[in-house]
Amino acid sequence: MGRTIRLALVQMRCRADTAANLETALQRIADAASAGADLVCLPELFRTPYFCQREEEAAFELAEPIPGETSEALAKAARSAGVSVLGSVFERRAPGLYHNSALVLTPDGATAAHYRKMHIPDDPLYYEKFYFTPGDLGCPVASTPAGRVGPLVCWDQWFPEAARLSALGGAELLIYPTAIAWETGARPEGEAAEHDAWETVQRGHAIANGVFVAAVNRVGEEDALTFWGQSFVADPFGRVLARAASDREELLIVDCDLGEVESVRRGWPFLRDRRIDAYGDLERRYRE
Amino acid sequence: MGRTIRLALVQMRCRADTAANLETALQRIADAASAGADLVCLPELFRTPYFCQREEEAAFELAEPIPGETSEALAKAARSAGVSVLGSVFERRAPGLYHNSALVLTPDGATAAHYRKMHIPDDPLYYEKFYFTPGDLGCPVASTPAGRVGPLVCWDQWFPEAARLSALGGAELLIYPTAIAWETGARPEGEAAEHDAWETVQRGHAIANGVFVAAVNRVGEEDALTFWGQSFVADPFGRVLARAASDREELLIVDCDLGEVESVRRGWPFLRDRRIDAYGDLERRYRE
């Protein structure tokens, strides 16, 4: 059942110069293709600094339509490099209606999936509910030459529901463009616990669903946040196949044998035993 | 918000002599109470060898009603020791209708929760679908002096849905009586990967739900299986607070500050952001 694809995660810094950020991303796509990648993944909102550290109306100027400059540049890059690309766009859908979106583009430049972030955080320094309308496109799965890819975004990482919905849609690979950080100067022991929980919950999704899971994070200090990098890929056993550094840009290239999705699920047939007759309360906020 | 309870996990061997197994369990409950435990948890089907290694009608003779000998002995032990007890019973509900059940008993001997295993495995050497009818009582939560306890059983460990349903029912602590093993003489590297996946997916439930999670496993060789012990408790960050050995009986005693359920969830308010409007497909077998 061997069916190995080469995955490339672009862990990058995102600077104030949005044109330069796009240039960097396009260069990394070309580099990854030269290294034989089949699918190249960019971090969340890679075109801009993480503007959600504050609530400022001016930041809506950074949004753009789909199709638009970023999506078209990525489609062109996919075509010219002959790879699939997973990119992230601050989507302007209508006046006053914006999404945190991800696109999966195939080597012919077509859009195989358009995802709008379903779970929106709101914490000090992550004021995303101000900017992003919760997605209304569910959890799509893209059919690509690099396999069936479920694009999800950052905060979705903590929600088993999103991973399960993608797996039920046929995803073999869940990919989370991410912008997750420590507060600069936070306590080191707290940092380690946060990072470990973040990686562990995602490894759990890989295991529970029998899929590959990848997260691609930005890196570097931006105002009060230090993005912690450590982009990684886990196999359907939840084993981390590769992990990038916490403090520098990296192009992480990992081979994934998608045949393992079926071989692991034959041993652990969780999809067989789900109690779909008894899950109605998952649609409730709370049971009391 | 500090509210510390002392949890005791009884990692034990289960022998052919079912009376002796009960005697051992009752002794451990008394020992744990002497050590100040508030809640004592027994492994899955602790009264018997793991009979599911084969399909044999004679094994149904091991089943008993609830209330019945085991449940009454546990209730009496809870009363006399003044602790809450989580026990496991091979339940005979009606002729031809049997369940793999768990009971939570309070220090007054009352049954605070009756759970019937919802997810039933069927693998070589774990022929549970032959013996156990899938549960029809959902995922109950027991209110006890040791907190709000969600009893689940073994194979449920792999299902994020069960953990979530228990958390939505108010559980602060998920407890999984377990009988999980390596095939005796299996490859060591496979053993490590299986154990790690098992622990990781449960740590993921702790993180995704902001709850404590405990698994209490049997230990020792029985026919073709070597039960791997390693009973453990994880906090709402998914950190393993304590883990028993893989090869011997142990009474694992762990203090858990249930106040952490609220403090961790204030930092990671996943219950706030669940998309209950978009989870309908979780009740489908597959989406294509």
Coordinates of C-alpha atoms in Angstrom, one line a residue:
Chain A
M1 CA 0.0 0.0 0.0
G2 CA 3.1 2.3 -0.1
R3 CA 2.3 5.7 -1.4
T4 CA 4.9 8.1 -0.2
I5 CA 4.5 11.9 -0.6
R6 CA 7.0 14.6 0.3
L7 CA 5.7 17.3 2.5
A8 CA 7.4 20.7 3.0
L9 CA 6.6 23.0 5.8
V10 CA 7.7 26.6 5.4
Q11 CA 8.5 27.9 8.9
M12 CA 9.1 31.6 8.4
R13 CA 9.3 35.0 10.0
C14 CA 6.6 37.4 8.9
R15 CA 7.7 41.0 8.7
A16 CA 6.0 44.4 8.2
D17 CA 6.8 44.3 4.5
T18 CA 3.9 42.3 3.1
A19 CA 5.4 42.2 -0.4
A20 CA 8.6 40.8 1.0
N21 CA 6.7 38.1 2.9
L22 CA 5.0 37.0 -0.3
E23 CA 8.4 37.0 -2.1
T24 CA 9.8 34.8 0.7
A25 CA 6.9 32.4 0.5
L26 CA 7.2 32.1 -3.3
Q27 CA 10.9 31.5 -3.1
R28 CA 10.4 28.7 -0.5
I29 CA 7.8 27.0 -2.7
A30 CA 10.3 27.0 -5.5
D31 CA 13.0 25.7 -3.1
A32 CA 10.8 22.9 -1.8
A33 CA 9.8 21.9 -5.3
S34 CA 13.5 21.7 -6.2
A35 CA 13.9 19.4 -3.2
G36 CA 11.2 17.1 -4.6
A37 CA 8.3 18.3 -2.5
D38 CA 4.7 17.3 -3.5
L39 CA 2.9 19.7 -1.1
V40 CA 4.3 22.9 0.3
C41 CA 2.5 24.5 3.4
L42 CA 2.8 28.1 4.6
P43 CA 2.1 29.5 8.1
E44 CA -1.1 31.2 9.1
L45 CA -1.4 34.8 7.7
F46 CA 2.1 34.6 6.4
R47 CA 1.7 37.9 4.4
T48 CA 1.5 40.1 7.5
P49 CA 2.7 40.5 11.0
Y50 CA 0.3 39.0 13.5
F51 CA -1.9 42.1 13.6
C52 CA -4.4 40.4 16.1
Q53 CA -2.2 41.5 19.0
R54 CA -4.4 44.6 19.0
E55 CA -7.9 45.6 17.9
E56 CA -7.4 48.2 15.2
E57 CA -9.8 48.9 12.3
A58 CA -6.9 49.9 10.1
A59 CA -5.7 46.3 10.0
F60 CA -8.8 45.3 7.9
E61 CA -6.9 47.1 5.1
L62 CA -4.6 44.0 5.0
A63 CA -7.5 41.8 3.9
E64 CA -8.0 40.8 0.3
P65 CA -10.5 38.9 -1.8
I66 CA -10.3 35.3 -2.9
P67 CA -9.4 35.2 -5.7
G68 CA -7.0 38.0 -5.2
E69 CA -3.3 38.9 -5.2
T70 CA -2.1 36.3 -2.7
S71 CA -4.3 33.4 -4.0
E72 CA -3.3 34.1 -7.6
A73 CA 0.4 34.4 -6.8
L74 CA 0.2 31.0 -4.9
A75 CA -1.7 29.4 -7.8
K76 CA 0.9 30.6 -10.2
A77 CA 3.7 29.4 -8.0
A78 CA 2.0 26.0 -7.7
R79 CA 1.8 25.8 -11.5
S80 CA 5.3 26.9 -12.2
A81 CA 6.8 24.6 -9.6
G82 CA 4.5 21.7 -10.3
V83 CA 3.5 21.2 -6.6
S84 CA 0.4 21.5 -4.5
V85 CA 0.4 24.5 -2.1
L86 CA -1.5 25.1 1.1
G87 CA -1.6 28.9 1.8
S88 CA -3.3 31.2 4.2
V89 CA -5.2 34.4 3.3
F90 CA -6.9 37.1 5.4
E91 CA -10.0 37.0 3.3
R92 CA -12.2 40.0 2.6
R93 CA -15.6 38.5 1.7
A94 CA -17.8 41.6 2.0
P95 CA -17.6 44.9 3.8
G96 CA -17.6 44.1 7.5
L97 CA -17.2 40.3 6.8
Y98 CA -13.7 38.9 7.0
H99 CA -12.3 35.3 7.4
N100 CA -9.1 33.7 8.3
S101 CA -8.9 31.3 5.4
A102 CA -6.8 28.6 4.0
L103 CA -6.5 27.4 0.4
V104 CA -5.2 24.2 -1.1
L105 CA -4.0 24.6 -4.6
T106 CA -3.1 21.8 -7.0
P107 CA -0.2 21.8 -9.4
D108 CA -2.6 23.0 -12.2
G109 CA -3.3 26.1 -10.1
A110 CA -6.8 25.1 -9.3
T111 CA -8.3 25.6 -5.9
A112 CA -9.0 22.1 -4.4
A113 CA -10.2 23.4 -1.1
H114 CA -11.2 26.8 0.4
Y115 CA -11.4 26.6 4.2
R116 CA -12.5 29.4 6.5
K117 CA -11.3 29.0 10.1
M118 CA -14.1 27.5 12.1
H119 CA -12.9 28.0 15.7
I120 CA -11.9 31.6 16.5
P121 CA -9.8 32.3 19.6
D122 CA -10.0 35.4 21.7
D123 CA -7.3 35.8 24.4
P124 CA -5.1 38.8 25.4
L125 CA -2.8 39.4 22.4
Y126 CA -4.9 37.1 20.2
Y127 CA -8.0 39.2 19.6
E128 CA -9.2 37.2 16.6
K129 CA -12.9 37.5 17.3
F130 CA -12.6 41.1 16.5
Y131 CA -11.3 40.3 13.0
F132 CA -12.5 37.0 11.8
T133 CA -16.1 35.8 11.3
P134 CA -16.4 32.1 12.1
G135 CA -16.2 30.0 9.0
D136 CA -19.3 28.7 7.2
L137 CA -17.7 26.2 4.8
G138 CA -17.3 23.3 7.3
C139 CA -14.1 21.2 7.1
P140 CA -13.4 20.5 3.4
V141 CA -11.0 18.0 2.1
A142 CA -8.8 18.6 -1.0
S143 CA -8.0 15.9 -3.4
T144 CA -4.5 16.5 -4.6
P145 CA -1.7 14.5 -6.2
A146 CA -0.1 14.6 -2.7
G147 CA -3.1 12.9 -1.2
R148 CA -6.4 14.0 0.4
V149 CA -5.6 17.1 2.5
G150 CA -7.7 18.6 5.3
P151 CA -6.8 22.2 5.8
L152 CA -7.5 23.5 9.3
V153 CA -6.1 26.6 11.0
C154 CA -4.3 27.2 14.4
W155 CA -7.0 27.3 17.1
D156 CA -8.8 24.4 15.4
Q157 CA -5.8 22.4 16.7
W158 CA -7.4 22.1 20.1
F159 CA -10.7 20.8 18.8
P160 CA -11.1 17.0 18.3
E161 CA -14.3 17.8 16.4
A162 CA -12.5 19.6 13.5
A163 CA -10.0 16.8 13.1
R164 CA -12.7 14.1 13.2
L165 CA -14.9 16.0 10.6
S166 CA -11.9 16.2 8.3
A167 CA -11.1 12.5 8.7
L168 CA -14.7 11.6 8.0
G169 CA -14.4 13.7 4.9
G170 CA -11.6 11.4 3.8
A171 CA -8.5 13.4 4.8
E172 CA -5.3 11.5 5.0
L173 CA -3.3 14.5 6.2
L174 CA -4.5 17.3 8.5
I175 CA -2.5 20.5 8.1
Y176 CA -2.7 23.4 10.4
P177 CA -1.1 26.7 9.3
T178 CA -0.4 28.3 12.7
A179 CA 0.6 31.5 14.5
I180 CA 1.2 30.4 18.1
A181 CA 3.6 32.1 20.5
W182 CA 4.8 32.5 24.0
E183 CA 4.4 35.9 25.6
T184 CA 7.9 37.3 25.3
G185 CA 9.6 36.9 28.7
A186 CA 7.1 34.3 30.0
R187 CA 8.3 31.7 32.5
P188 CA 10.3 28.9 30.8
E189 CA 8.4 26.1 32.7
G190 CA 5.1 27.5 31.5
E191 CA 6.4 27.7 28.0
A192 CA 7.5 24.1 27.9
A193 CA 4.1 22.9 29.3
E194 CA 2.2 25.0 26.7
H195 CA 4.2 23.8 23.8
D196 CA 4.0 20.2 25.0
A197 CA 0.2 20.4 25.3
W198 CA -0.1 21.9 21.9
E199 CA 1.9 19.2 20.2
T200 CA 0.3 16.4 22.3
V201 CA -3.3 17.3 21.5
Q202 CA -2.4 17.3 17.8
R203 CA -0.6 13.9 18.1
G204 CA -3.8 12.7 19.7
H205 CA -5.8 13.7 16.6
A206 CA -3.4 11.7 14.5
I207 CA -3.9 8.7 16.6
A208 CA -7.6 9.0 17.1
N209 CA -8.2 9.4 13.4
G210 CA -5.4 7.4 11.9
V211 CA -4.1 10.3 9.8
F212 CA -0.9 12.3 9.4
V213 CA -0.9 15.7 11.2
A214 CA 1.3 18.7 10.4
A215 CA 1.5 22.1 11.9
V216 CA 3.4 24.9 10.3
N217 CA 4.1 27.8 12.5
R218 CA 5.7 31.2 12.1
V219 CA 8.8 32.1 14.1
G220 CA 10.4 35.2 15.7
E221 CA 9.5 38.1 17.9
E222 CA 6.7 40.4 17.0
D223 CA 5.8 43.1 19.6
A224 CA 4.7 41.2 22.8
L225 CA 4.8 37.7 21.2
T226 CA 7.6 35.3 20.4
F227 CA 6.3 32.7 17.9
W228 CA 7.6 29.3 18.9
G229 CA 8.2 27.7 15.5
Q230 CA 8.6 23.9 16.1
S231 CA 6.5 23.1 13.1
F232 CA 6.2 19.3 13.0
V233 CA 4.8 16.2 11.3
A234 CA 3.3 13.3 13.2
D235 CA 2.4 9.9 11.7
P236 CA -0.9 8.0 12.3
F237 CA 0.7 6.5 15.4
G238 CA 1.2 10.0 16.7
R239 CA 5.0 9.7 16.4
V240 CA 6.7 13.0 15.6
L241 CA 8.6 12.3 12.3
A242 CA 10.3 15.7 12.3
R243 CA 10.2 18.9 14.2
A244 CA 11.7 22.3 13.3
A245 CA 13.7 24.6 15.7
S246 CA 11.9 27.1 18.0
D247 CA 14.1 30.1 17.0
R248 CA 14.8 30.2 13.3
E249 CA 13.4 29.9 9.8
E250 CA 13.4 26.4 8.4
L251 CA 12.1 24.4 5.5
L252 CA 11.1 21.1 7.0
I253 CA 10.9 18.3 4.4
V254 CA 9.3 15.1 5.5
D255 CA 8.3 11.9 3.5
C256 CA 4.9 10.5 4.5
D257 CA 3.8 7.1 3.4
L258 CA 0.0 7.6 3.1
G259 CA -0.4 3.9 2.9
E260 CA 0.0 3.9 6.6
V261 CA -3.4 5.5 7.0
E262 CA -5.0 2.3 5.9
S263 CA -2.5 -0.1 7.6
V264 CA -2.8 1.7 10.9
R265 CA -6.6 1.8 10.8
R266 CA -6.8 -1.9 10.1
G267 CA -5.1 -2.4 13.4
W268 CA -7.0 0.3 15.2
P269 CA -10.4 0.5 13.5
F270 CA -11.9 3.4 15.4
L271 CA -14.0 4.6 12.6
R272 CA -15.8 1.2 12.6
D273 CA -16.8 1.5 16.3
R274 CA -18.0 5.1 16.6
R275 CA -21.4 5.3 18.2
I276 CA -23.1 7.6 15.7
D277 CA -26.4 6.8 17.4
A278 CA -25.2 8.3 20.6
Y279 CA -23.4 11.5 19.6
G280 CA -26.3 13.9 19.4
D281 CA -25.2 15.8 22.6
L282 CA -22.0 16.8 20.8
E283 CA -24.2 19.5 19.3
R284 CA -25.1 20.9 22.7
R285 CA -23.1 23.6 24.5
Y286 CA -23.2 21.7 27.7
R287 CA -25.3 18.9 29.2
E288 CA -26.6 20.6 32.3
Chain B
M1 CA -10.0 27.6 43.8
G2 CA -7.9 24.8 45.3
R3 CA -9.9 21.6 45.9
T4 CA -7.5 18.7 46.2
I5 CA -8.7 15.1 46.1
R6 CA -6.6 12.0 46.6
L7 CA -7.0 9.5 43.8
A8 CA -5.9 5.8 44.2
L9 CA -5.5 3.5 41.2
V10 CA -5.4 -0.2 41.9
Q11 CA -3.1 -1.8 39.3
M12 CA -3.5 -5.5 40.0
R13 CA -3.1 -9.0 38.5
C14 CA -6.4 -10.8 37.8
R15 CA -6.2 -14.5 38.5
A16 CA -8.4 -17.5 37.8
D17 CA -9.8 -17.4 41.3
T18 CA -12.6 -14.8 41.1
A19 CA -13.1 -14.8 44.9
A20 CA -9.5 -14.0 45.5
N21 CA -9.6 -11.2 42.9
L22 CA -12.5 -9.6 44.8
E23 CA -10.6 -10.1 48.1
T24 CA -7.6 -8.4 46.7
A25 CA -9.7 -5.5 45.4
L26 CA -11.4 -5.0 48.8
Q27 CA -8.1 -5.1 50.6
R28 CA -6.7 -2.4 48.2
I29 CA -9.7 -0.2 48.8
A30 CA -9.1 -0.5 52.5
D31 CA -5.3 0.2 52.0
A32 CA -6.1 3.2 49.8
A33 CA -8.5 4.6 52.4
S34 CA -5.8 4.2 55.1
A35 CA -3.6 6.3 52.8
G36 CA -6.2 9.0 52.7
A37 CA -7.7 8.3 49.3
D38 CA -11.0 9.9 48.4
L39 CA -11.6 7.8 45.3
V40 CA -10.3 4.3 44.6
C41 CA -10.4 2.9 41.1
L42 CA -10.2 -0.7 40.0
P43 CA -9.2 -2.1 36.6
E44 CA -11.6 -3.4 33.9
L45 CA -13.2 -6.7 34.7
F46 CA -10.9 -7.2 37.7
R47 CA -12.9 -10.2 39.0
T48 CA -11.8 -12.5 36.2
P49 CA -9.0 -13.3 33.8
Y50 CA -9.5 -11.5 30.6
F51 CA -11.8 -14.1 29.1
C52 CA -12.2 -12.2 25.8
Q53 CA -9.1 -13.8 24.4
R54 CA -11.4 -16.5 23.1
E55 CA -15.1 -16.8 22.2
E56 CA -16.6 -19.3 24.6
E57 CA -20.2 -19.4 25.7
A58 CA -19.1 -20.8 29.1
A59 CA -17.6 -17.4 29.9
F60 CA -21.0 -15.9 30.2
E61 CA -21.3 -17.7 33.5
L62 CA -18.9 -15.1 34.9
A63 CA -21.5 -12.4 34.4
E64 CA -23.6 -11.1 37.2
P65 CA -26.5 -8.8 37.7
I66 CA -26.3 -5.2 39.0
P67 CA -27.0 -5.1 41.9
G68 CA -25.2 -8.3 42.5
E69 CA -22.3 -9.8 44.4
T70 CA -19.6 -7.5 43.1
S71 CA -21.5 -4.3 43.2
E72 CA -22.7 -5.0 46.7
A73 CA -19.3 -6.0 48.0
L74 CA -17.9 -2.7 46.5
A75 CA -20.7 -0.6 48.0
K76 CA -20.0 -2.2 51.4
A77 CA -16.3 -1.5 51.0
A78 CA -17.0 2.1 50.1
R79 CA -19.1 2.5 53.2
S80 CA -16.8 0.8 55.6
A81 CA -13.8 2.7 54.3
G82 CA -15.6 6.0 53.8
V83 CA -14.4 6.4 50.2
S84 CA -15.8 6.6 46.7
V85 CA -15.1 3.6 44.5
L86 CA -15.0 3.1 40.8
G87 CA -15.5 -0.6 40.0
S88 CA -16.0 -2.7 36.9
V89 CA -18.6 -5.5 36.5
F90 CA -19.4 -8.0 33.7
E91 CA -23.1 -7.3 33.8
R92 CA -25.8 -9.8 33.1
R93 CA -28.7 -7.7 32.2
A94 CA -31.0 -10.3 30.6
P95 CA -30.5 -13.7 29.0
G96 CA -28.4 -13.1 26.0
L97 CA -27.7 -9.4 26.9
Y98 CA -24.5 -8.6 28.7
H99 CA -22.5 -5.4 29.2
N100 CA -19.0 -4.3 30.2
S101 CA -20.1 -1.9 33.0
A102 CA -18.5 0.5 35.4
L103 CA -20.0 1.7 38.6
V104 CA -19.2 4.8 40.7
L105 CA -20.1 4.3 44.4
T106 CA -20.1 7.1 46.9
P107 CA -19.0 6.7 50.6
D108 CA -22.6 6.1 51.6
G109 CA -22.7 3.0 49.3
A110 CA -25.0 4.6 46.8
T111 CA -24.5 4.2 43.0
A112 CA -23.7 7.6 41.7
A113 CA -23.2 6.4 38.1
H114 CA -23.8 3.2 36.1
Y115 CA -21.9 3.2 32.8
R116 CA -22.1 0.6 30.1
K117 CA -19.1 0.6 27.8
M118 CA -20.1 2.4 24.6
H119 CA -17.3 1.5 22.2
I120 CA -16.7 -2.2 21.9
P121 CA -13.5 -3.5 20.3
D122 CA -13.0 -6.6 18.3
D123 CA -9.5 -7.6 17.5
P124 CA -7.6 -10.9 17.6
L125 CA -7.4 -11.8 21.3
Y126 CA -9.9 -9.0 22.2
Y127 CA -13.2 -10.6 21.0
E128 CA -15.4 -8.2 22.9
K129 CA -18.1 -7.9 20.4
F130 CA -19.0 -11.5 21.1
Y131 CA -19.6 -10.8 24.8
F132 CA -20.6 -7.2 25.2
T133 CA -23.7 -5.4 23.9
P134 CA -22.8 -1.7 23.2
G135 CA -23.9 0.5 26.1
D136 CA -27.2 2.4 26.0
L137 CA -26.7 4.7 29.0
G138 CA -24.6 7.4 27.3
C139 CA -21.7 8.9 29.2
P140 CA -23.0 9.6 32.7
V141 CA -21.2 11.7 35.3
A142 CA -21.1 10.9 39.0
S143 CA -21.3 13.5 41.7
T144 CA -19.1 12.3 44.5
P145 CA -17.2 13.9 47.4
A146 CA -14.1 13.3 45.3
G147 CA -15.5 15.5 42.5
R148 CA -17.5 14.9 39.3
V149 CA -16.3 11.7 37.9
G150 CA -16.9 10.4 34.3
P151 CA -16.4 6.7 34.2
L152 CA -15.5 5.3 30.8
V153 CA -13.9 2.0 29.9
C154 CA -10.7 0.9 27.9
W155 CA -11.5 1.1 24.2
D156 CA -13.4 4.4 24.9
Q157 CA -9.9 5.8 25.4
W158 CA -9.4 6.1 21.7
F159 CA -12.6 8.1 21.1
P160 CA -12.6 11.9 21.6
E161 CA -16.4 11.8 21.4
A162 CA -16.7 9.9 24.7
A163 CA -14.3 12.2 26.5
R164 CA -16.1 15.3 25.2
L165 CA -19.6 13.9 26.1
S166 CA -18.3 13.3 29.7
A167 CA -16.8 16.8 29.9
L168 CA -20.1 18.3 28.6
G169 CA -21.8 16.4 31.4
G170 CA -19.7 18.2 33.9
A171 CA -16.9 15.6 34.5
E172 CA -13.8 17.0 36.1
L173 CA -12.0 13.6 36.1
L174 CA -12.3 10.9 33.4
I175 CA -11.4 7.5 34.6
Y176 CA -10.8 4.5 32.4
P177 CA -10.7 1.0 33.9
T178 CA -8.6 -0.8 31.4
A179 CA -7.3 -4.2 30.2
I180 CA -4.7 -3.4 27.6
A181 CA -1.9 -5.7 26.7
W182 CA 1.0 -6.5 24.4
E183 CA 0.8 -9.8 22.6
T184 CA 3.4 -11.7 24.6
G185 CA 6.7 -11.8 22.7
A186 CA 5.8 -8.9 20.4
R187 CA 8.5 -6.7 19.0
P188 CA 9.8 -4.2 21.7
E189 CA 9.7 -1.2 19.3
G190 CA 6.1 -1.9 18.4
E191 CA 5.3 -2.2 22.1
A192 CA 6.7 1.2 22.9
A193 CA 4.8 2.8 20.0
E194 CA 1.5 1.3 21.1
H195 CA 1.9 2.3 24.7
D196 CA 2.9 5.8 23.7
A197 CA 0.0 6.2 21.4
W198 CA -2.4 4.9 24.1
E199 CA -1.1 7.4 26.7
T200 CA -0.8 10.3 24.2
V201 CA -4.4 10.1 23.0
Q202 CA -5.7 10.2 26.6
R203 CA -3.4 13.1 27.5
G204 CA -5.0 14.7 24.4
H205 CA -8.4 14.3 26.0
A206 CA -7.2 15.9 29.2
I207 CA -6.0 18.9 27.2
A208 CA -8.9 19.2 24.8
N209 CA -11.4 19.1 27.6
G210 CA -9.5 20.7 30.5
V211 CA -10.0 17.7 32.8
F212 CA -7.9 15.2 34.7
V213 CA -7.6 11.8 33.1
A214 CA -6.7 8.5 34.7
A215 CA -6.3 5.0 33.4
V216 CA -6.1 2.0 35.6
N217 CA -4.8 -1.1 33.9
R218 CA -4.3 -4.7 35.0
V219 CA -0.8 -6.2 34.9
G220 CA 0.8 -9.6 34.3
E221 CA 0.7 -12.4 31.7
E222 CA -2.5 -14.2 30.9
D223 CA -2.4 -16.8 28.1
A224 CA -1.2 -14.9 24.9
L225 CA -1.4 -11.4 26.5
T226 CA 0.9 -9.4 28.8
F227 CA -1.1 -6.6 30.3
W228 CA 1.1 -3.6 30.3
G229 CA 0.2 -1.8 33.5
Q230 CA 1.4 1.8 33.5
S231 CA -1.7 3.1 35.0
F232 CA -1.4 6.9 35.1
V233 CA -3.0 10.2 35.9
A234 CA -2.7 13.3 33.7
D235 CA -3.6 16.9 34.7
P236 CA -5.7 19.3 32.5
F237 CA -2.4 20.3 30.8
G238 CA -1.9 16.7 29.8
R239 CA 1.1 16.3 32.0
V240 CA 1.5 12.9 33.5
L241 CA 1.5 13.3 37.3
A242 CA 2.3 9.7 38.1
R243 CA 2.7 6.5 36.2
A244 CA 2.9 2.9 37.6
A245 CA 5.3 0.3 36.5
S246 CA 4.6 -2.1 33.5
D247 CA 5.4 -5.3 35.3
R248 CA 4.0 -5.3 38.9
E249 CA 1.0 -4.6 41.0
E250 CA 0.9 -1.1 42.4
L251 CA -1.3 1.2 44.4
L252 CA -0.8 4.5 42.7
I253 CA -1.9 7.4 44.9
V254 CA -2.1 10.9 43.3
D255 CA -3.3 14.2 44.6
C256 CA -5.4 16.2 42.1
D257 CA -6.4 19.8 42.6
L258 CA -9.7 19.9 40.8
G259 CA -9.6 23.7 41.0
E260 CA -7.2 23.4 38.0
V261 CA -10.1 22.4 35.8
E262 CA -11.4 25.9 36.0
S263 CA -8.1 27.7 36.1
V264 CA -6.8 25.9 33.0
R265 CA -10.1 26.4 31.1
R266 CA -10.0 30.1 31.8
G267 CA -6.7 30.2 29.9
W268 CA -7.9 27.7 27.2
P269 CA -11.6 28.2 26.9
F270 CA -12.3 25.6 24.3
L271 CA -15.8 24.9 25.5
R272 CA -16.6 28.5 24.7
D273 CA -15.6 28.2 21.0
R274 CA -17.1 24.9 20.0
R275 CA -19.1 25.2 16.8
I276 CA -22.2 23.3 17.8
D277 CA -23.9 24.7 14.7
A278 CA -21.5 22.8 12.5
Y279 CA -21.0 19.4 14.2
G280 CA -24.0 17.5 12.7
D281 CA -21.7 15.4 10.5
L282 CA -20.2 13.8 13.6
E283 CA -23.3 11.7 13.7
R284 CA -22.5 10.3 10.3
R285 CA -20.4 7.2 9.6
Y286 CA -18.4 8.9 6.9
R287 CA -18.9 11.9 4.7
E288 CA -18.7 10.3 1.3

